């Protein structure tokens, strides 16, 4: 029983470690695209700066024309 408890504890520690790990830049860029932003930096600027999603869309729209 003690071996099972130890194994379960190790498994839970490994899962917790993975859940707390910061996603890499590629993942953050993809999530930002789903939210309607060009990349992670644009998303961060909208959250913490003067920009918003609409201004980001207009910039992207101009590039396509």
CSV table of N, CA, C and O in Angstrom, one decimal:
chain,number,residue,atom,x,y,z
A,1,UNK,N,0.8,-1.2,0.0
A,1,UNK,CA,0.0,0.0,0.0
A,1,UNK,C,0.9,1.3,0.0
A,1,UNK,O,0.5,2.2,-0.6
A,2,UNK,N,2.0,1.2,0.7
A,2,UNK,CA,2.9,2.4,0.8
A,2,UNK,C,3.5,2.7,-0.6
A,2,UNK,O,3.6,3.8,-0.9
A,3,UNK,N,3.8,1.6,-1.3
A,3,UNK,CA,4.4,1.8,-2.7
A,3,UNK,C,3.3,2.5,-3.6
A,3,UNK,O,3.7,3.4,-4.4
A,4,UNK,N,2.1,2.1,-3.5
A,4,UNK,CA,1.0,2.7,-4.3
A,4,UNK,C,0.9,4.2,-3.9
A,4,UNK,O,0.7,5.1,-4.8
A,5,UNK,N,0.9,4.5,-2.6
A,5,UNK,CA,0.8,5.9,-2.1
A,5,UNK,C,1.9,6.7,-2.7
A,5,UNK,O,1.7,7.8,-3.1
A,6,UNK,N,3.1,6.2,-2.6
A,6,UNK,CA,4.3,6.9,-3.1
A,6,UNK,C,4.2,7.1,-4.6
A,6,UNK,O,4.4,8.3,-5.1
A,7,UNK,N,3.7,6.1,-5.4
A,7,UNK,CA,3.6,6.3,-6.8
A,7,UNK,C,2.5,7.3,-7.2
A,7,UNK,O,2.7,8.1,-8.1
A,8,UNK,N,1.4,7.3,-6.4
A,8,UNK,CA,0.3,8.2,-6.7
A,8,UNK,C,0.8,9.7,-6.4
A,8,UNK,O,0.5,10.6,-7.1
A,9,UNK,N,1.6,9.8,-5.3
A,9,UNK,CA,2.1,11.1,-4.9
A,9,UNK,C,3.0,11.6,-6.1
A,9,UNK,O,3.0,12.8,-6.4
A,10,UNK,N,3.9,10.8,-6.6
A,10,UNK,CA,4.8,11.2,-7.7
A,10,UNK,C,4.0,11.6,-8.9
A,10,UNK,O,4.3,12.5,-9.6
A,11,UNK,N,3.0,10.8,-9.2
A,11,UNK,CA,2.1,11.1,-10.4
A,11,UNK,C,1.5,12.5,-10.2
A,11,UNK,O,1.4,13.3,-11.1
A,12,UNK,N,0.9,12.7,-9.1
A,12,UNK,CA,0.2,14.0,-8.8
A,12,UNK,C,1.2,15.2,-8.9
A,12,UNK,O,0.9,16.2,-9.4
A,13,UNK,N,2.4,15.0,-8.4
A,13,UNK,CA,3.5,16.0,-8.5
A,13,UNK,C,3.8,16.3,-10.0
A,13,UNK,O,4.0,17.4,-10.3
A,14,UNK,N,3.9,15.2,-10.8
A,14,UNK,CA,4.2,15.4,-12.2
A,14,UNK,C,3.1,16.2,-12.9
A,14,UNK,O,3.3,17.1,-13.7
A,15,UNK,N,1.9,15.8,-12.6
A,15,UNK,CA,0.7,16.5,-13.2
A,15,UNK,C,0.7,17.9,-12.8
A,15,UNK,O,0.5,18.8,-13.6
A,16,UNK,N,0.9,18.2,-11.5
A,16,UNK,CA,0.9,19.6,-11.1
A,16,UNK,C,2.0,20.4,-11.7
A,16,UNK,O,1.7,21.5,-12.1
A,17,UNK,N,3.1,19.8,-11.9
A,17,UNK,CA,4.2,20.5,-12.5
A,17,UNK,C,3.9,20.9,-14.0
A,17,UNK,O,4.1,22.0,-14.4
A,18,UNK,N,3.2,20.0,-14.7
A,18,UNK,CA,2.8,20.2,-16.1
A,18,UNK,C,1.8,21.3,-16.2
A,18,UNK,O,1.8,22.2,-17.1
A,19,UNK,N,0.8,21.3,-15.2
A,19,UNK,CA,-0.2,22.3,-15.2
A,19,UNK,C,0.3,23.7,-14.9
A,19,UNK,O,-0.3,24.7,-15.4
A,20,UNK,N,1.3,23.8,-14.1
A,20,UNK,CA,1.9,25.1,-13.7
A,20,UNK,C,2.9,25.6,-14.7
A,20,UNK,O,3.4,26.8,-14.6
A,21,UNK,N,3.3,24.8,-15.7
A,21,UNK,CA,4.4,25.2,-16.6
A,21,UNK,C,3.8,26.3,-17.6
A,21,UNK,O,2.7,26.2,-18.0
A,22,UNK,N,4.6,27.3,-17.8
A,22,UNK,CA,4.3,28.4,-18.7
A,22,UNK,C,4.3,27.9,-20.1
A,22,UNK,O,5.3,27.3,-20.6
A,23,UNK,N,3.3,28.2,-20.9
A,23,UNK,CA,3.2,27.8,-22.3
A,23,UNK,C,4.3,28.5,-23.1
A,23,UNK,O,4.7,29.6,-22.8
A,24,UNK,N,4.8,27.8,-24.2
A,24,UNK,CA,5.9,28.5,-25.0
A,24,UNK,C,5.3,29.5,-25.9
A,24,UNK,O,4.0,29.7,-26.0
A,25,UNK,N,6.1,30.3,-26.6
A,25,UNK,CA,5.7,31.4,-27.4
A,25,UNK,C,4.8,31.0,-28.5
A,25,UNK,O,3.8,31.7,-28.8
A,26,UNK,N,5.0,29.9,-29.1
A,26,UNK,CA,4.2,29.4,-30.3
A,26,UNK,C,2.8,29.1,-29.8
A,26,UNK,O,1.8,29.5,-30.5
A,27,UNK,N,2.6,28.5,-28.6
A,27,UNK,CA,1.3,28.2,-28.1
A,27,UNK,C,0.6,29.5,-27.8
A,27,UNK,O,-0.6,29.7,-28.0
A,28,UNK,N,1.3,30.5,-27.2
A,28,UNK,CA,0.7,31.8,-26.8
A,28,UNK,C,0.3,32.5,-28.1
A,28,UNK,O,-0.8,33.1,-28.1
A,29,UNK,N,1.1,32.5,-29.2
A,29,UNK,CA,0.7,33.1,-30.4
A,29,UNK,C,-0.6,32.5,-31.0
A,29,UNK,O,-1.5,33.2,-31.5
A,30,UNK,N,-0.7,31.2,-30.9
A,30,UNK,CA,-1.9,30.5,-31.5
A,30,UNK,C,-3.1,30.8,-30.7
A,30,UNK,O,-4.2,31.0,-31.2
A,31,UNK,N,-3.0,30.9,-29.3
A,31,UNK,CA,-4.1,31.2,-28.5
A,31,UNK,C,-4.5,32.7,-28.8
A,31,UNK,O,-5.7,33.0,-28.8
A,32,UNK,N,-3.6,33.5,-29.0
A,32,UNK,CA,-3.9,34.9,-29.4
A,32,UNK,C,-4.7,35.0,-30.7
A,32,UNK,O,-5.6,35.8,-30.8
A,33,UNK,N,-4.3,34.2,-31.6
A,33,UNK,CA,-5.0,34.2,-32.9
A,33,UNK,C,-6.5,33.8,-32.7
A,33,UNK,O,-7.4,34.4,-33.3
A,34,UNK,N,-6.7,32.8,-31.8
A,34,UNK,CA,-8.1,32.4,-31.5
A,34,UNK,C,-8.9,33.5,-30.9
A,34,UNK,O,-10.1,33.6,-31.1
A,35,UNK,N,-8.2,34.4,-30.2
A,35,UNK,CA,-8.9,35.5,-29.5
A,35,UNK,C,-9.0,36.7,-30.5
A,35,UNK,O,-9.6,37.8,-30.1
A,36,UNK,N,-8.5,36.6,-31.7
A,36,UNK,CA,-8.6,37.7,-32.7
A,36,UNK,C,-7.5,38.6,-32.8
A,36,UNK,O,-7.6,39.7,-33.3
A,37,UNK,N,-6.3,38.2,-32.3
A,37,UNK,CA,-5.1,39.1,-32.4
A,37,UNK,C,-4.1,38.5,-33.3
A,37,UNK,O,-4.1,37.3,-33.5
A,38,UNK,N,-3.2,39.3,-33.8
A,38,UNK,CA,-2.1,38.8,-34.7
A,38,UNK,C,-1.1,37.9,-34.0
A,38,UNK,O,-0.6,37.0,-34.6
A,39,UNK,N,-0.7,38.3,-32.8
A,39,UNK,CA,0.2,37.5,-32.0
A,39,UNK,C,0.1,37.8,-30.6
A,39,UNK,O,-0.7,38.6,-30.1
A,40,UNK,N,1.0,37.2,-29.8
A,40,UNK,CA,0.9,37.4,-28.3
A,40,UNK,C,1.2,38.8,-27.9
A,40,UNK,O,0.6,39.3,-27.0
A,41,UNK,N,2.1,39.5,-28.6
A,41,UNK,CA,2.5,40.9,-28.2
A,41,UNK,C,1.2,41.8,-28.5
A,41,UNK,O,1.0,42.6,-27.6
A,42,UNK,N,0.5,41.6,-29.6
A,42,UNK,CA,-0.7,42.4,-29.8
A,42,UNK,C,-1.7,42.1,-28.8
A,42,UNK,O,-2.4,43.1,-28.3
A,43,UNK,N,-1.9,40.9,-28.3
A,43,UNK,CA,-2.8,40.6,-27.3
A,43,UNK,C,-2.4,41.3,-26.0
A,43,UNK,O,-3.3,41.9,-25.3
A,44,UNK,N,-1.2,41.2,-25.6
A,44,UNK,CA,-0.7,41.9,-24.4
A,44,UNK,C,-0.9,43.4,-24.5
A,44,UNK,O,-1.2,44.0,-23.5
A,45,UNK,N,-0.6,44.0,-25.6
A,45,UNK,CA,-0.8,45.4,-25.8
A,45,UNK,C,-2.3,45.8,-25.6
A,45,UNK,O,-2.6,46.8,-24.9
A,46,UNK,N,-3.2,45.0,-26.1
A,46,UNK,CA,-4.6,45.2,-25.9
A,46,UNK,C,-5.0,45.1,-24.4
A,46,UNK,O,-5.8,45.9,-24.0
A,47,UNK,N,-4.4,44.2,-23.7
A,47,UNK,CA,-4.7,44.0,-22.3
A,47,UNK,C,-4.2,45.1,-21.4
A,47,UNK,O,-4.8,45.6,-20.5
A,48,UNK,N,-3.0,45.5,-21.7
A,48,UNK,CA,-2.3,46.4,-20.8
A,48,UNK,C,-2.0,47.8,-21.4
A,48,UNK,O,-1.5,48.7,-20.7
A,49,UNK,N,-2.4,48.0,-22.7
A,49,UNK,CA,-2.1,49.3,-23.3
A,49,UNK,C,-3.4,50.0,-23.8
A,49,UNK,O,-4.5,49.7,-23.3
A,50,UNK,N,-3.2,50.8,-24.8
A,50,UNK,CA,-4.2,51.6,-25.3
A,50,UNK,C,-5.0,50.9,-26.4
A,50,UNK,O,-6.1,51.2,-26.8
A,51,UNK,N,-4.3,49.9,-27.0
A,51,UNK,CA,-4.9,49.2,-28.2
A,51,UNK,C,-6.1,48.3,-27.8
A,51,UNK,O,-6.2,47.9,-26.6
A,52,UNK,N,-6.9,47.9,-28.7
A,52,UNK,CA,-8.0,46.9,-28.5
A,52,UNK,C,-8.0,46.0,-29.7
A,52,UNK,O,-7.3,46.1,-30.7
A,53,UNK,N,-8.9,45.0,-29.7
A,53,UNK,CA,-9.0,44.1,-30.7
A,53,UNK,C,-9.4,44.7,-32.1
A,53,UNK,O,-9.0,44.2,-33.1
A,54,UNK,N,-10.2,45.7,-32.0
A,54,UNK,CA,-10.7,46.3,-33.2
A,54,UNK,C,-9.6,47.0,-34.0
A,54,UNK,O,-9.5,46.9,-35.2
A,55,UNK,N,-8.7,47.7,-33.3
A,55,UNK,CA,-7.6,48.4,-34.0
A,55,UNK,C,-6.6,47.3,-34.5
A,55,UNK,O,-6.1,47.5,-35.6
A,56,UNK,N,-6.5,46.2,-33.9
A,56,UNK,CA,-5.6,45.2,-34.4
A,56,UNK,C,-6.2,44.6,-35.7
A,56,UNK,O,-5.5,44.3,-36.6
A,57,UNK,N,-7.5,44.4,-35.7
A,57,UNK,CA,-8.2,43.9,-36.9
A,57,UNK,C,-8.0,44.9,-38.1
A,57,UNK,O,-7.7,44.4,-39.2
A,58,UNK,N,-8.1,46.2,-37.8
A,58,UNK,CA,-8.0,47.1,-38.9
A,58,UNK,C,-6.6,47.1,-39.5
A,58,UNK,O,-6.4,47.2,-40.7
A,59,UNK,N,-5.5,47.0,-38.7
A,59,UNK,CA,-4.1,46.9,-39.1
A,59,UNK,C,-4.0,45.6,-40.0
A,59,UNK,O,-3.4,45.7,-41.1
A,60,UNK,N,-4.5,44.5,-39.6
A,60,UNK,CA,-4.4,43.3,-40.3
A,60,UNK,C,-5.2,43.4,-41.7
A,60,UNK,O,-4.8,42.8,-42.7
A,61,UNK,N,-6.3,44.1,-41.6
A,61,UNK,CA,-7.1,44.3,-42.8
A,61,UNK,C,-6.4,45.1,-43.9
A,61,UNK,O,-6.5,44.8,-45.1
A,62,UNK,N,-5.7,46.1,-43.4
A,62,UNK,CA,-4.9,47.0,-44.3
A,62,UNK,C,-3.8,46.2,-45.0
A,62,UNK,O,-3.5,46.4,-46.2
A,63,UNK,N,-3.2,45.3,-44.3
A,63,UNK,CA,-2.1,44.5,-44.8
A,63,UNK,C,-2.6,43.6,-45.9
A,63,UNK,O,-1.8,43.3,-46.9
A,64,UNK,N,-3.8,43.1,-45.9
A,64,UNK,CA,-4.3,42.2,-46.9
A,64,UNK,C,-4.7,43.0,-48.2
A,64,UNK,O,-4.6,42.4,-49.2
A,65,UNK,N,-5.0,44.2,-48.1
A,65,UNK,CA,-5.4,45.0,-49.3
A,65,UNK,C,-4.2,45.3,-50.2
A,65,UNK,O,-3.1,45.3,-49.9
